[in-house]
């Protein structure tokens, strides 16, 4: 019995067709994303916060201001050309402190989002392979989710101590259960697909199927969840710092700045307005950007 063979010319044609289909799919995806104005607004806000965080030393250096230098004779100065966001109760420039606060918030947000995605995805994948592991890991996640996130984070900070590394550890522990549940549900759906049954039939190992075939097909919802984790981590870090359990003074955390400003709100409204506005814009930007990614990935979104 003779079998049909594919000539090199046909293979080249198939590769060219595949590349053209991928390019067209990317073009349609970009058009769909940028058609959603709220998603574009979210992306612009995220990029703006990243620019503030990355170039904070250059911007403050060009303006000749410093986030840590206290000039007592300049206390409670209103926003002006010399101090764009005014000064605080110690004469420190609030504009410089807000920009350096963006460094802290973006570092915490991205690190917590990445770590929780990696660990949570691994837990969710392995939970989908065995009923014993599923019961053990998911009951552990249920136990963590039963405690309000901020209370669990405060408890962990009380045990570990107040610094940025421990804030990241605490918020990562708090964020892992949500990612693990999403990864588990998506992995269980993927295991029912025909390609997994085919790989099992030809003798592929469980580990190979898990990491080489199931994982690539559940990455999209995990990435969307990461954007929401970024936003949650930023506002949680600000909450911890506001309560005195997060980034210690004199580091310019947005939450810490709000905590310092609450006693002087009638003497310098700018001390509380600008950190609050940047916190709100950061969280809003990541949420809108995440909504855009979700609508782009979800084929039933209709946008």
CSV table of C-alpha atoms in Angstrom, one decimal:
chain,number,residue,atom,x,y,z
A,1,UNK,CA,0.0,0.0,0.0
A,2,UNK,CA,1.4,3.4,-1.0
A,3,UNK,CA,1.2,6.4,1.2
A,4,UNK,CA,1.1,10.0,-0.1
A,5,UNK,CA,4.2,12.0,0.6
A,6,UNK,CA,4.4,15.8,1.0
A,7,UNK,CA,6.9,17.4,-1.3
A,8,UNK,CA,9.3,20.1,-0.1
A,9,UNK,CA,7.4,22.7,-2.1
A,10,UNK,CA,4.2,21.8,-0.4
A,11,UNK,CA,5.9,22.0,3.0
A,12,UNK,CA,7.1,25.5,2.1
A,13,UNK,CA,3.6,26.5,1.0
A,14,UNK,CA,2.1,25.2,4.2
A,15,UNK,CA,4.7,27.1,6.3
A,16,UNK,CA,4.0,30.3,4.4
A,17,UNK,CA,0.2,29.8,4.8
A,18,UNK,CA,0.7,29.2,8.5
A,19,UNK,CA,2.8,32.4,8.9
A,20,UNK,CA,0.2,34.4,7.0
A,21,UNK,CA,-2.6,33.1,9.2
A,22,UNK,CA,-0.7,34.0,12.3
A,23,UNK,CA,0.0,37.5,11.0
A,24,UNK,CA,-3.7,38.0,10.2
A,25,UNK,CA,-4.7,36.7,13.6
A,26,UNK,CA,-2.3,39.1,15.3
A,27,UNK,CA,-3.6,42.0,13.2
A,28,UNK,CA,-7.2,41.2,14.1
A,29,UNK,CA,-6.3,40.9,17.8
A,30,UNK,CA,-4.6,44.3,17.7
A,31,UNK,CA,-7.5,45.9,16.0
A,32,UNK,CA,-9.9,44.3,18.5
A,33,UNK,CA,-7.8,45.5,21.5
A,34,UNK,CA,-7.4,49.1,20.3
A,35,UNK,CA,-11.0,49.4,19.4
A,36,UNK,CA,-11.8,49.1,23.1
A,37,UNK,CA,-11.1,52.6,24.3
A,38,UNK,CA,-11.1,51.7,28.0
A,39,UNK,CA,-8.4,49.1,27.4
A,40,UNK,CA,-6.3,51.7,25.6
A,41,UNK,CA,-6.8,54.1,28.5
A,42,UNK,CA,-5.7,51.3,30.9
A,43,UNK,CA,-2.6,50.6,28.8
A,44,UNK,CA,-1.7,54.3,28.8
A,45,UNK,CA,-2.1,54.6,32.5
A,46,UNK,CA,0.1,51.5,33.1
A,47,UNK,CA,2.8,52.8,30.8
A,48,UNK,CA,2.7,56.2,32.5
A,49,UNK,CA,3.2,54.5,35.9
A,50,UNK,CA,6.0,52.4,34.5
A,51,UNK,CA,7.7,55.5,33.1
A,52,UNK,CA,7.4,57.3,36.5
A,53,UNK,CA,8.9,54.3,38.2
A,54,UNK,CA,11.8,53.6,35.8
A,55,UNK,CA,12.8,57.2,35.2
A,56,UNK,CA,12.2,58.6,38.7
A,57,UNK,CA,15.9,59.3,39.4
A,58,UNK,CA,16.4,61.1,36.1
A,59,UNK,CA,13.2,63.2,36.5
A,60,UNK,CA,13.9,64.3,40.1
A,61,UNK,CA,17.6,64.9,39.3
A,62,UNK,CA,16.7,67.2,36.4
A,63,UNK,CA,14.3,69.1,38.7
A,64,UNK,CA,16.8,69.2,41.5
A,65,UNK,CA,14.6,67.6,44.1
A,66,UNK,CA,15.1,64.7,46.4
A,67,UNK,CA,12.6,62.4,48.1
A,68,UNK,CA,14.5,62.1,51.4
A,69,UNK,CA,16.0,65.6,51.9
A,70,UNK,CA,14.1,67.5,54.7
A,71,UNK,CA,14.1,71.3,54.5
A,72,UNK,CA,12.3,72.5,57.6
A,73,UNK,CA,11.9,76.1,56.3
A,74,UNK,CA,10.0,74.7,53.3
A,75,UNK,CA,7.3,72.9,55.3
A,76,UNK,CA,3.7,72.8,54.0
A,77,UNK,CA,4.5,74.7,50.8
A,78,UNK,CA,1.7,74.6,48.3
A,79,UNK,CA,2.2,73.2,44.7
A,80,UNK,CA,4.4,75.6,42.7
A,81,UNK,CA,7.1,75.7,40.0
A,82,UNK,CA,9.7,74.9,42.6
A,83,UNK,CA,7.7,72.0,44.2
A,84,UNK,CA,5.2,70.7,41.7
A,85,UNK,CA,3.2,68.7,44.2
A,86,UNK,CA,4.1,70.9,47.2
A,87,UNK,CA,6.1,69.8,50.3
A,88,UNK,CA,5.1,67.7,53.4
A,89,UNK,CA,5.4,68.4,57.1
A,90,UNK,CA,9.2,67.9,57.0
A,91,UNK,CA,9.8,70.0,53.9
A,92,UNK,CA,10.3,67.0,51.6
A,93,UNK,CA,9.3,67.3,48.0
A,94,UNK,CA,6.1,65.4,47.4
A,95,UNK,CA,6.5,65.1,43.6
A,96,UNK,CA,9.8,63.3,44.1
A,97,UNK,CA,8.3,61.0,46.8
A,98,UNK,CA,5.4,60.1,44.6
A,99,UNK,CA,7.7,59.1,41.8
A,100,UNK,CA,9.9,57.0,44.0
A,101,UNK,CA,6.7,55.6,45.5
A,102,UNK,CA,5.8,54.4,42.0
A,103,UNK,CA,9.0,52.4,42.1
A,104,UNK,CA,8.0,50.6,45.2
A,105,UNK,CA,4.4,50.0,44.0
A,106,UNK,CA,5.4,48.7,40.6
A,107,UNK,CA,8.1,46.5,42.0
A,108,UNK,CA,5.8,45.0,44.6
A,109,UNK,CA,3.0,44.6,42.0
A,110,UNK,CA,5.0,42.9,39.3
A,111,UNK,CA,6.9,40.7,41.7
A,112,UNK,CA,3.8,39.5,43.5
A,113,UNK,CA,2.0,39.0,40.2
A,114,UNK,CA,4.8,37.0,38.7
A,115,UNK,CA,5.5,34.8,41.8
A,116,UNK,CA,1.9,34.1,42.5
A,117,UNK,CA,1.4,33.2,38.8
A,118,UNK,CA,4.3,30.8,38.7
A,119,UNK,CA,3.6,29.1,42.1
A,120,UNK,CA,-0.2,29.1,41.7
A,121,UNK,CA,0.0,27.7,38.1
A,122,UNK,CA,2.2,24.8,39.3
A,123,UNK,CA,-0.1,24.0,42.2
A,124,UNK,CA,-3.2,24.1,40.0
A,125,UNK,CA,-1.6,21.9,37.3
A,126,UNK,CA,-0.5,19.2,39.8
A,127,UNK,CA,-3.9,19.4,41.6
A,128,UNK,CA,-5.5,18.5,38.3
A,129,UNK,CA,-3.5,15.2,38.0
A,130,UNK,CA,-4.5,13.4,41.2
A,131,UNK,CA,-7.6,13.4,43.5
A,132,UNK,CA,-5.3,13.1,46.5
A,133,UNK,CA,-3.3,16.2,45.5
A,134,UNK,CA,-6.5,18.0,44.5
A,135,UNK,CA,-8.1,17.5,47.9
A,136,UNK,CA,-4.9,18.4,49.7
A,137,UNK,CA,-3.9,21.6,47.7
A,138,UNK,CA,-7.5,22.9,47.2
A,139,UNK,CA,-8.4,22.5,50.9
A,140,UNK,CA,-5.2,24.4,51.7
A,141,UNK,CA,-6.3,27.2,49.3
A,142,UNK,CA,-9.8,27.2,50.8
A,143,UNK,CA,-8.2,27.7,54.2
A,144,UNK,CA,-6.2,30.6,53.0
A,145,UNK,CA,-9.2,32.1,51.2
A,146,UNK,CA,-11.3,31.8,54.3
A,147,UNK,CA,-9.2,34.5,56.0
A,148,UNK,CA,-9.7,38.1,54.6
A,149,UNK,CA,-6.6,38.9,52.5
A,150,UNK,CA,-5.6,42.1,54.4
A,151,UNK,CA,-5.9,40.3,57.8
A,152,UNK,CA,-3.7,37.4,56.6
A,153,UNK,CA,-1.2,39.8,55.1
A,154,UNK,CA,-1.0,41.8,58.4
A,155,UNK,CA,-0.6,38.6,60.4
A,156,UNK,CA,2.3,37.5,58.1
A,157,UNK,CA,3.9,40.9,58.3
A,158,UNK,CA,3.7,40.8,62.1
A,159,UNK,CA,5.6,37.5,62.1
A,160,UNK,CA,8.1,38.4,59.4
A,161,UNK,CA,8.8,42.1,60.0
A,162,UNK,CA,8.2,45.3,58.0
A,163,UNK,CA,10.3,45.5,54.9
A,164,UNK,CA,9.7,45.2,51.1
A,165,UNK,CA,10.9,41.6,50.9
A,166,UNK,CA,8.4,40.5,53.5
A,167,UNK,CA,5.6,42.6,51.9
A,168,UNK,CA,6.2,40.7,48.7
A,169,UNK,CA,6.2,37.3,50.5
A,170,UNK,CA,3.0,38.1,52.4
A,171,UNK,CA,1.1,39.3,49.3
A,172,UNK,CA,2.3,36.4,47.2
A,173,UNK,CA,1.0,33.9,49.8
A,174,UNK,CA,-2.3,35.8,49.8
A,175,UNK,CA,-2.6,35.8,46.0
A,176,UNK,CA,-1.6,32.2,45.2
A,177,UNK,CA,-5.0,30.5,46.0
A,178,UNK,CA,-6.8,32.6,43.4
A,179,UNK,CA,-4.3,31.7,40.6
A,180,UNK,CA,-4.2,28.1,41.7
A,181,UNK,CA,-7.9,27.7,41.4
A,182,UNK,CA,-8.0,29.2,37.9
A,183,UNK,CA,-5.1,27.0,36.8
A,184,UNK,CA,-6.7,23.9,38.2
A,185,UNK,CA,-10.1,24.6,36.5
A,186,UNK,CA,-8.5,25.3,33.1
A,187,UNK,CA,-6.2,22.3,33.4
A,188,UNK,CA,-9.2,20.0,34.2
A,189,UNK,CA,-10.9,21.3,31.0
A,190,UNK,CA,-7.8,20.8,28.9
A,191,UNK,CA,-7.4,17.2,30.1
A,192,UNK,CA,-10.7,16.3,28.5
A,193,UNK,CA,-9.6,17.5,25.1
A,194,UNK,CA,-8.8,15.1,22.2
A,195,UNK,CA,-5.1,16.1,21.9
A,196,UNK,CA,-4.5,15.0,25.5
A,197,UNK,CA,-6.2,11.7,24.9
A,198,UNK,CA,-4.1,11.2,21.8
A,199,UNK,CA,-0.8,12.0,23.6
A,200,UNK,CA,-1.8,9.5,26.3
A,201,UNK,CA,-2.6,6.9,23.7
A,202,UNK,CA,0.9,7.1,22.1
A,203,UNK,CA,2.5,6.7,25.5
A,204,UNK,CA,3.5,10.3,26.5
A,205,UNK,CA,4.3,10.7,30.2
A,206,UNK,CA,2.1,12.7,32.5
A,207,UNK,CA,4.8,15.3,33.2
A,208,UNK,CA,5.3,15.8,29.5
A,209,UNK,CA,1.6,16.2,28.8
A,210,UNK,CA,1.2,18.5,31.8
A,211,UNK,CA,4.1,21.0,30.9
A,212,UNK,CA,4.4,20.6,27.1
A,213,UNK,CA,0.7,20.4,26.1
A,214,UNK,CA,-1.7,21.5,28.9
A,215,UNK,CA,0.3,24.5,30.2
A,216,UNK,CA,0.5,26.3,26.9
A,217,UNK,CA,-3.2,26.1,26.5
A,218,UNK,CA,-4.0,27.6,29.9
A,219,UNK,CA,-1.5,30.5,29.8
A,220,UNK,CA,-4.0,33.1,28.5
A,221,UNK,CA,-6.3,33.2,31.5
A,222,UNK,CA,-3.3,33.1,33.8
A,223,UNK,CA,-1.9,36.2,32.1
A,224,UNK,CA,-5.2,38.0,32.5
A,225,UNK,CA,-5.3,37.0,36.2
A,226,UNK,CA,-1.8,38.4,36.6
A,227,UNK,CA,-2.9,41.9,35.6
A,228,UNK,CA,-5.6,41.8,38.3
A,229,UNK,CA,-3.1,40.5,40.8
A,230,UNK,CA,-0.9,43.5,40.0
A,231,UNK,CA,-3.7,45.9,40.9
A,232,UNK,CA,-4.6,44.0,44.0
A,233,UNK,CA,-1.0,43.9,45.2
A,234,UNK,CA,-0.5,47.6,44.7
A,235,UNK,CA,-3.6,48.5,46.7
A,236,UNK,CA,-2.8,45.9,49.4
A,237,UNK,CA,0.8,47.2,49.7
A,238,UNK,CA,-0.6,50.7,50.1
A,239,UNK,CA,-3.1,49.5,52.7
A,240,UNK,CA,-0.3,47.7,54.7
A,241,UNK,CA,1.9,50.8,54.6
A,242,UNK,CA,-1.0,53.0,55.7
A,243,UNK,CA,-1.6,50.7,58.7
A,244,UNK,CA,2.1,50.8,59.6
A,245,UNK,CA,2.7,47.1,58.7
A,246,UNK,CA,4.2,47.6,55.2
A,247,UNK,CA,7.1,49.6,53.8
A,248,UNK,CA,8.8,51.4,56.8
A,249,UNK,CA,9.6,55.1,56.9
A,250,UNK,CA,11.4,57.0,55.4
A,251,UNK,CA,10.9,55.0,52.2
A,252,UNK,CA,8.2,56.9,50.1
A,253,UNK,CA,5.4,54.3,49.9
A,254,UNK,CA,2.1,55.8,48.7
A,255,UNK,CA,0.3,54.2,51.6
A,256,UNK,CA,2.9,55.5,54.1
A,257,UNK,CA,2.6,59.0,52.6
A,258,UNK,CA,-1.2,58.8,53.2
A,259,UNK,CA,-0.6,57.7,56.7
A,260,UNK,CA,1.7,60.6,57.4
A,261,UNK,CA,-0.6,63.1,55.7
A,262,UNK,CA,-3.8,62.2,57.6
A,263,UNK,CA,-2.8,64.4,60.6
A,264,UNK,CA,-2.1,67.4,58.3
A,265,UNK,CA,-5.0,67.2,55.9
A,266,UNK,CA,-6.3,70.7,56.8
A,267,UNK,CA,-2.8,72.2,56.6
A,268,UNK,CA,-1.7,70.7,53.3
A,269,UNK,CA,-4.4,69.0,51.3
A,270,UNK,CA,-1.8,68.2,48.6
A,271,UNK,CA,-0.1,65.8,50.9
A,272,UNK,CA,-3.0,63.4,50.7
A,273,UNK,CA,-4.4,64.1,47.2
A,274,UNK,CA,-1.4,63.3,45.0
A,275,UNK,CA,-0.5,59.9,46.6
A,276,UNK,CA,-4.1,58.9,46.6
A,277,UNK,CA,-4.6,60.0,42.9
A,278,UNK,CA,-1.5,58.0,41.8
A,279,UNK,CA,-2.7,54.9,43.7
A,280,UNK,CA,-6.1,55.1,42.2
A,281,UNK,CA,-4.8,55.6,38.7
A,282,UNK,CA,-2.4,52.7,39.0
A,283,UNK,CA,-5.2,50.3,40.2
A,284,UNK,CA,-7.6,51.6,37.6
A,285,UNK,CA,-5.0,51.3,34.8
A,286,UNK,CA,-4.3,47.6,35.6
A,287,UNK,CA,-7.9,46.7,35.9
A,288,UNK,CA,-8.9,48.3,32.6
A,289,UNK,CA,-5.9,46.7,30.9
A,290,UNK,CA,-6.8,43.4,32.4
A,291,UNK,CA,-10.4,43.8,31.2
A,292,UNK,CA,-9.1,44.4,27.7
A,293,UNK,CA,-7.0,41.3,27.7
A,294,UNK,CA,-9.8,39.2,29.0
A,295,UNK,CA,-12.2,40.5,26.3
A,296,UNK,CA,-9.5,39.9,23.7
A,297,UNK,CA,-8.9,36.3,24.8
A,298,UNK,CA,-12.5,35.4,25.5
A,299,UNK,CA,-14.1,34.4,22.1
A,300,UNK,CA,-17.6,34.9,23.6
A,301,UNK,CA,-16.9,38.5,24.7
A,302,UNK,CA,-18.5,39.9,21.5
A,303,UNK,CA,-16.2,42.9,21.3
